[in-house]
PDB file of C-alpha atoms in Angstrom:
ATOM      1  CA  UNK A  30      96.588  94.851 118.345  1.00  0.00           C
ATOM      2  CA  UNK A  31      96.399  91.195 117.795  1.00  0.00           C
ATOM      3  CA  UNK A  32     100.213  90.518 119.135  1.00  0.00           C
ATOM      4  CA  UNK A  33      99.045  92.870 122.459  1.00  0.00           C
ATOM      5  CA  UNK A  34      95.859  90.724 122.872  1.00  0.00           C
ATOM      6  CA  UNK A  35      93.529  93.788 122.060  1.00  0.00           C
ATOM      7  CA  UNK A  36      91.680  92.023 118.976  1.00  0.00           C
ATOM      8  CA  UNK A  37      91.757  89.082 117.019  1.00  0.00           C
ATOM      9  CA  UNK A  38      92.279  88.225 113.334  1.00  0.00           C
ATOM     10  CA  UNK A  39      91.853  85.452 110.894  1.00  0.00           C
ATOM     11  CA  UNK A  40      92.901  85.710 107.317  1.00  0.00           C
ATOM     12  CA  UNK A  41      92.424  83.237 104.224  1.00  0.00           C
ATOM     13  CA  UNK A  42      93.770  83.803 101.012  1.00  0.00           C
ATOM     14  CA  UNK A  43      92.127  82.031  97.821  1.00  0.00           C
ATOM     15  CA  UNK A  44      94.735  80.526  95.630  1.00  0.00           C
ATOM     16  CA  UNK A  45      95.232  77.244  93.258  1.00  0.00           C
ATOM     17  CA  UNK A  46      95.535  75.212  96.184  1.00  0.00           C
ATOM     18  CA  UNK A  47      92.667  76.241  98.507  1.00  0.00           C
ATOM     19  CA  UNK A  48      89.487  77.287  96.983  1.00  0.00           C
ATOM     20  CA  UNK A  49      86.604  75.676  98.839  1.00  0.00           C
ATOM     21  CA  UNK A  50      84.590  76.286 101.865  1.00  0.00           C
ATOM     22  CA  UNK A  51      86.131  72.862 103.553  1.00  0.00           C
ATOM     23  CA  UNK A  52      89.344  75.005 103.283  1.00  0.00           C
ATOM     24  CA  UNK A  53      88.296  78.437 104.772  1.00  0.00           C
ATOM     25  CA  UNK A  54      86.255  77.594 107.743  1.00  0.00           C
ATOM     26  CA  UNK A  55      89.200  75.067 109.335  1.00  0.00           C
ATOM     27  CA  UNK A  56      91.514  77.915 108.496  1.00  0.00           C
ATOM     28  CA  UNK A  57      89.645  80.608 110.335  1.00  0.00           C
ATOM     29  CA  UNK A  58      88.873  78.318 113.213  1.00  0.00           C
ATOM     30  CA  UNK A  59      92.216  77.392 113.828  1.00  0.00           C
ATOM     31  CA  UNK A  60      93.518  81.019 113.587  1.00  0.00           C
ATOM     32  CA  UNK A  61      90.765  82.199 116.006  1.00  0.00           C
ATOM     33  CA  UNK A  62      91.050  79.350 118.432  1.00  0.00           C
ATOM     34  CA  UNK A  63      95.001  80.125 118.923  1.00  0.00           C
ATOM     35  CA  UNK A  64      95.967  81.911 122.324  1.00  0.00           C
ATOM     36  CA  UNK A  65      92.551  80.981 124.188  1.00  0.00           C
ATOM     37  CA  UNK A  66      91.584  78.201 126.223  1.00  0.00           C
ATOM     38  CA  UNK A  67      87.765  78.538 125.941  1.00  0.00           C
ATOM     39  CA  UNK A  68      88.103  78.537 121.973  1.00  0.00           C
ATOM     40  CA  UNK A  69      90.447  75.711 122.128  1.00  0.00           C
ATOM     41  CA  UNK A  70      87.963  73.815 124.398  1.00  0.00           C
ATOM     42  CA  UNK A  71      85.149  74.486 121.505  1.00  0.00           C
ATOM     43  CA  UNK A  72      87.656  72.943 118.908  1.00  0.00           C
ATOM     44  CA  UNK A  73      88.439  70.185 121.408  1.00  0.00           C
ATOM     45  CA  UNK A  74      84.634  69.045 121.570  1.00  0.00           C
ATOM     46  CA  UNK A  75      84.352  69.090 117.828  1.00  0.00           C
ATOM     47  CA  UNK A  76      87.321  66.933 117.658  1.00  0.00           C
ATOM     48  CA  UNK A  77      85.704  64.570 119.864  1.00  0.00           C
ATOM     49  CA  UNK A  78      82.530  64.701 118.496  1.00  0.00           C
ATOM     50  CA  UNK A  79      83.949  63.307 115.702  1.00  0.00           C
ATOM     51  CA  UNK A  80      85.558  60.166 116.937  1.00  0.00           C
ATOM     52  CA  UNK A  81      88.819  62.073 117.956  1.00  0.00           C
ATOM     53  CA  UNK A  82      89.397  63.104 114.561  1.00  0.00           C
ATOM     54  CA  UNK A  83      88.296  59.806 112.426  1.00  0.00           C
ATOM     55  CA  UNK A  84      85.572  61.365 110.769  1.00  0.00           C
ATOM     56  CA  UNK A  85      85.400  64.703 108.996  1.00  0.00           C
ATOM     57  CA  UNK A  86      83.057  67.042 110.274  1.00  0.00           C
ATOM     58  CA  UNK A  87      80.534  68.453 108.012  1.00  0.00           C
ATOM     59  CA  UNK A  88      80.437  72.018 107.002  1.00  0.00           C
ATOM     60  CA  UNK A  89      77.416  72.718 108.962  1.00  0.00           C
ATOM     61  CA  UNK A  90      79.210  71.279 112.039  1.00  0.00           C
ATOM     62  CA  UNK A  91      82.219  73.501 111.004  1.00  0.00           C
ATOM     63  CA  UNK A  92      80.186  76.663 110.464  1.00  0.00           C
ATOM     64  CA  UNK A  93      78.671  75.978 113.998  1.00  0.00           C
ATOM     65  CA  UNK A  94      81.845  75.362 115.788  1.00  0.00           C
ATOM     66  CA  UNK A  95      83.160  78.998 113.930  1.00  0.00           C
ATOM     67  CA  UNK A  96      80.018  80.830 115.287  1.00  0.00           C
ATOM     68  CA  UNK A  97      80.560  79.323 118.971  1.00  0.00           C
ATOM     69  CA  UNK A  98      84.105  80.638 118.530  1.00  0.00           C
ATOM     70  CA  UNK A  99      83.224  83.970 117.713  1.00  0.00           C
ATOM     71  CA  UNK A 100      80.687  84.500 120.413  1.00  0.00           C
ATOM     72  CA  UNK A 101      83.265  83.357 122.859  1.00  0.00           C
ATOM     73  CA  UNK A 102      85.306  86.319 122.859  1.00  0.00           C
ATOM     74  CA  UNK A 103      85.047  88.802 125.306  1.00  0.00           C
ATOM     75  CA  UNK A 104      82.816  91.744 124.904  1.00  0.00           C
ATOM     76  CA  UNK A 105      84.035  94.742 123.126  1.00  0.00           C
ATOM     77  CA  UNK A 106      87.263  92.590 121.619  1.00  0.00           C
ATOM     78  CA  UNK A 107      87.514  93.405 117.978  1.00  0.00           C
ATOM     79  CA  UNK A 108      87.528  90.108 115.363  1.00  0.00           C
ATOM     80  CA  UNK A 109      88.775  90.871 112.096  1.00  0.00           C
ATOM     81  CA  UNK A 110      88.065  88.171 109.018  1.00  0.00           C
ATOM     82  CA  UNK A 111      89.776  88.784 106.145  1.00  0.00           C
ATOM     83  CA  UNK A 112      89.070  86.876 102.912  1.00  0.00           C
ATOM     84  CA  UNK A 113      91.350  87.774 100.001  1.00  0.00           C
ATOM     85  CA  UNK A 114      90.867  86.973  96.284  1.00  0.00           C
ATOM     86  CA  UNK A 115      87.323  85.567  96.942  1.00  0.00           C
ATOM     87  CA  UNK A 116      87.343  85.653  92.872  1.00  0.00           C
ATOM     88  CA  UNK A 117      89.828  82.962  92.640  1.00  0.00           C
ATOM     89  CA  UNK A 118      87.227  80.293  94.386  1.00  0.00           C
ATOM     90  CA  UNK A 119      85.576  78.619  91.394  1.00  0.00           C
ATOM     91  CA  UNK A 120      82.004  79.393  90.461  1.00  0.00           C
ATOM     92  CA  UNK A 121      81.713  76.133  88.631  1.00  0.00           C
ATOM     93  CA  UNK A 122      80.593  72.393  89.260  1.00  0.00           C
ATOM     94  CA  UNK A 123      78.414  71.775  91.982  1.00  0.00           C
ATOM     95  CA  UNK A 124      74.955  73.014  93.194  1.00  0.00           C
ATOM     96  CA  UNK A 125      75.561  75.099  94.930  1.00  0.00           C
ATOM     97  CA  UNK A 126      79.001  75.938  93.596  1.00  0.00           C
ATOM     98  CA  UNK A 127      81.993  76.300  95.848  1.00  0.00           C
ATOM     99  CA  UNK A 128      81.927  80.225  95.490  1.00  0.00           C
ATOM    100  CA  UNK A 129      78.145  80.408  96.257  1.00  0.00           C
ATOM    101  CA  UNK A 130      78.855  78.344  99.379  1.00  0.00           C
ATOM    102  CA  UNK A 131      81.762  80.708 100.559  1.00  0.00           C
ATOM    103  CA  UNK A 132      79.442  83.499  99.575  1.00  0.00           C
ATOM    104  CA  UNK A 133      76.764  82.168 102.023  1.00  0.00           C
ATOM    105  CA  UNK A 134      79.212  81.712 104.800  1.00  0.00           C
ATOM    106  CA  UNK A 135      80.029  85.343 104.746  1.00  0.00           C
ATOM    107  CA  UNK A 136      76.156  86.082 104.469  1.00  0.00           C
ATOM    108  CA  UNK A 137      75.720  83.783 107.637  1.00  0.00           C
ATOM    109  CA  UNK A 138      78.546  85.555 109.370  1.00  0.00           C
ATOM    110  CA  UNK A 139      77.072  89.003 108.578  1.00  0.00           C
ATOM    111  CA  UNK A 140      73.708  87.878 109.644  1.00  0.00           C
ATOM    112  CA  UNK A 141      75.120  87.111 113.271  1.00  0.00           C
ATOM    113  CA  UNK A 142      75.315  90.759 113.893  1.00  0.00           C
ATOM    114  CA  UNK A 143      77.900  90.319 116.036  1.00  0.00           C
ATOM    115  CA  UNK A 144      78.911  93.690 117.283  1.00  0.00           C
ATOM    116  CA  UNK A 145      82.634  93.221 117.139  1.00  0.00           C
ATOM    117  CA  UNK A 146      83.003  91.222 114.157  1.00  0.00           C
ATOM    118  CA  UNK A 147      84.458  93.170 111.052  1.00  0.00           C
ATOM    119  CA  UNK A 148      84.693  90.994 107.607  1.00  0.00           C
ATOM    120  CA  UNK A 149      86.635  92.134 104.615  1.00  0.00           C
ATOM    121  CA  UNK A 150      85.992  90.421 101.465  1.00  0.00           C
ATOM    122  CA  UNK A 151      88.569  91.420  98.353  1.00  0.00           C
ATOM    123  CA  UNK A 152      87.568  90.015  94.901  1.00  0.00           C
ATOM    124  CA  UNK A 153      87.685  91.514  91.498  1.00  0.00           C
ATOM    125  CA  UNK A 154      84.198  92.849  90.605  1.00  0.00           C
ATOM    126  CA  UNK A 155      82.648  89.625  89.407  1.00  0.00           C
ATOM    127  CA  UNK A 156      78.662  89.985  89.241  1.00  0.00           C
ATOM    128  CA  UNK A 157      78.064  86.923  91.290  1.00  0.00           C
ATOM    129  CA  UNK A 158      79.917  88.170  94.140  1.00  0.00           C
ATOM    130  CA  UNK A 159      78.797  91.649  93.827  1.00  0.00           C
ATOM    131  CA  UNK A 160      75.149  90.206  93.852  1.00  0.00           C
ATOM    132  CA  UNK A 161      75.476  88.922  97.268  1.00  0.00           C
ATOM    133  CA  UNK A 162      78.122  91.370  98.917  1.00  0.00           C
ATOM    134  CA  UNK A 163      76.556  94.653  97.791  1.00  0.00           C
ATOM    135  CA  UNK A 164      73.485  94.191 100.304  1.00  0.00           C
ATOM    136  CA  UNK A 165      75.521  93.009 103.021  1.00  0.00           C
ATOM    137  CA  UNK A 166      78.257  95.936 103.204  1.00  0.00           C
ATOM    138  CA  UNK A 167      77.977  98.959 105.157  1.00  0.00           C
ATOM    139  CA  UNK A 168      81.534  99.902 103.580  1.00  0.00           C
ATOM    140  CA  UNK A 169      82.709  99.407 100.066  1.00  0.00           C
ATOM    141  CA  UNK A 170      85.859 100.096  98.347  1.00  0.00           C
ATOM    142  CA  UNK A 171      86.596  99.572  94.626  1.00  0.00           C
ATOM    143  CA  UNK A 172      90.112 100.061  93.028  1.00  0.00           C
ATOM    144  CA  UNK A 173      89.324  98.345  89.865  1.00  0.00           C
ATOM    145  CA  UNK A 174      88.730 101.395  87.821  1.00  0.00           C
ATOM    146  CA  UNK A 175      90.897 103.585  89.652  1.00  0.00           C
ATOM    147  CA  UNK A 176      93.635 105.444  87.816  1.00  0.00           C
ATOM    148  CA  UNK A 177      96.447 105.023  90.516  1.00  0.00           C
ATOM    149  CA  UNK A 178      96.252 101.381  90.333  1.00  0.00           C
ATOM    150  CA  UNK A 179      96.229 101.064  86.769  1.00  0.00           C
ATOM    151  CA  UNK A 180      99.301 103.462  86.624  1.00  0.00           C
ATOM    152  CA  UNK A 181     100.917 100.939  89.537  1.00  0.00           C
ATOM    153  CA  UNK A 182     100.264  98.169  87.049  1.00  0.00           C
ATOM    154  CA  UNK A 183     101.977  99.995  84.020  1.00  0.00           C
ATOM    155  CA  UNK A 184     105.128 101.065  86.492  1.00  0.00           C
ATOM    156  CA  UNK A 185     105.408  97.461  87.461  1.00  0.00           C
ATOM    157  CA  UNK A 186     105.468  95.971  83.943  1.00  0.00           C
ATOM    158  CA  UNK A 187     107.623  98.895  82.752  1.00  0.00           C
ATOM    159  CA  UNK A 188     110.017  97.800  85.512  1.00  0.00           C
ATOM    160  CA  UNK A 189     110.139  94.216  84.678  1.00  0.00           C
ATOM    161  CA  UNK A 190     110.677  94.993  81.187  1.00  0.00           C
ATOM    162  CA  UNK A 191     113.557  97.580  81.762  1.00  0.00           C
ATOM    163  CA  UNK A 192     115.178  95.145  84.272  1.00  0.00           C
ATOM    164  CA  UNK A 193     114.906  91.900  81.980  1.00  0.00           C
ATOM    165  CA  UNK A 194     118.320  91.198  80.546  1.00  0.00           C
ATOM    166  CA  UNK A 195     116.703  89.599  77.331  1.00  0.00           C
ATOM    167  CA  UNK A 196     114.340  92.624  77.123  1.00  0.00           C
ATOM    168  CA  UNK A 197     116.797  95.088  77.404  1.00  0.00           C
ATOM    169  CA  UNK A 198     117.936  94.664  73.856  1.00  0.00           C
ATOM    170  CA  UNK A 199     114.548  94.934  72.335  1.00  0.00           C
ATOM    171  CA  UNK A 200     113.369  97.900  70.249  1.00  0.00           C
ATOM    172  CA  UNK A 201     111.674 100.614  72.178  1.00  0.00           C
ATOM    173  CA  UNK A 202     108.628 100.190  70.242  1.00  0.00           C
ATOM    174  CA  UNK A 203     108.323  96.345  71.057  1.00  0.00           C
ATOM    175  CA  UNK A 204     109.141  97.561  74.761  1.00  0.00           C
ATOM    176  CA  UNK A 205     106.279 100.033  74.579  1.00  0.00           C
ATOM    177  CA  UNK A 206     103.794  97.285  72.959  1.00  0.00           C
ATOM    178  CA  UNK A 207     104.453  94.924  75.690  1.00  0.00           C
ATOM    179  CA  UNK A 208     103.799  97.319  78.450  1.00  0.00           C
ATOM    180  CA  UNK A 209     100.843  98.538  76.760  1.00  0.00           C
ATOM    181  CA  UNK A 210      99.534  95.274  76.126  1.00  0.00           C
ATOM    182  CA  UNK A 211     100.164  93.604  79.356  1.00  0.00           C
ATOM    183  CA  UNK A 212      98.877  96.503  81.378  1.00  0.00           C
ATOM    184  CA  UNK A 213      95.568  96.445  79.639  1.00  0.00           C
ATOM    185  CA  UNK A 214      94.871  93.064  79.738  1.00  0.00           C
ATOM    186  CA  UNK A 215      95.779  92.869  83.773  1.00  0.00           C
ATOM    187  CA  UNK A 216      92.158  93.734  84.215  1.00  0.00           C
ATOM    188  CA  UNK A 217      93.134  95.341  87.677  1.00  0.00           C
ATOM    189  CA  UNK A 218      95.474  92.374  88.856  1.00  0.00           C
TER     190      UNK A 218
END
C-alpha cells in the first residue's frame, strides 16, 4: 500500500543506539516527509526557522512539525506509525525519564484523534508502559504469555543447541538443561 502511494508508514525500533525522544521524532518526520513536496516544505520551514540547521530544534518544535506533517496528508489516506521495543527506551535518569517523554508523545498523537492515524507500539508488559498505553488503546494484543510464543523460543534455543559444533558433543541432559534454562529466562524475548 505504501509503495503504491495508498498509505504512509513510519517505523522506529528502540535499540541501544536509539532510545530517546530526540531519536524518535526526527526519524518519524523524515520517513513521513519522503515523497511529498508539501511535507518536505514543512520540514524545510523547520530547518530555516533554526538558522538553516545551525541550531537544534527543541522537542516541542519537532512535535509541532510532526503534527503539521500528519495533518498535511490527504483525507482518507491511512498513516501508520510503528514504535517497536518501547521497553528498550530507558526509564531512568531525568525527570521526566526518556521513556516517559516517548509515552507522552504517543499520548499526544492519540489525543490528536486524527481519523487516519494508526499507531502500533510493541513492548514487553512493563507496568509504567501499560499504565499509560492501556487507556489509549482501542485494540490490544499480548503475546507475552502465549503458549505458541514460549514454544517458538524453546524451538529456537533447541535449534541453536543442536546445530552448534561445540554443543553437539555435550551430554543430552546438559543440552536439555541449557534449553530449559534459556527458554525459561528469555522472558518472552
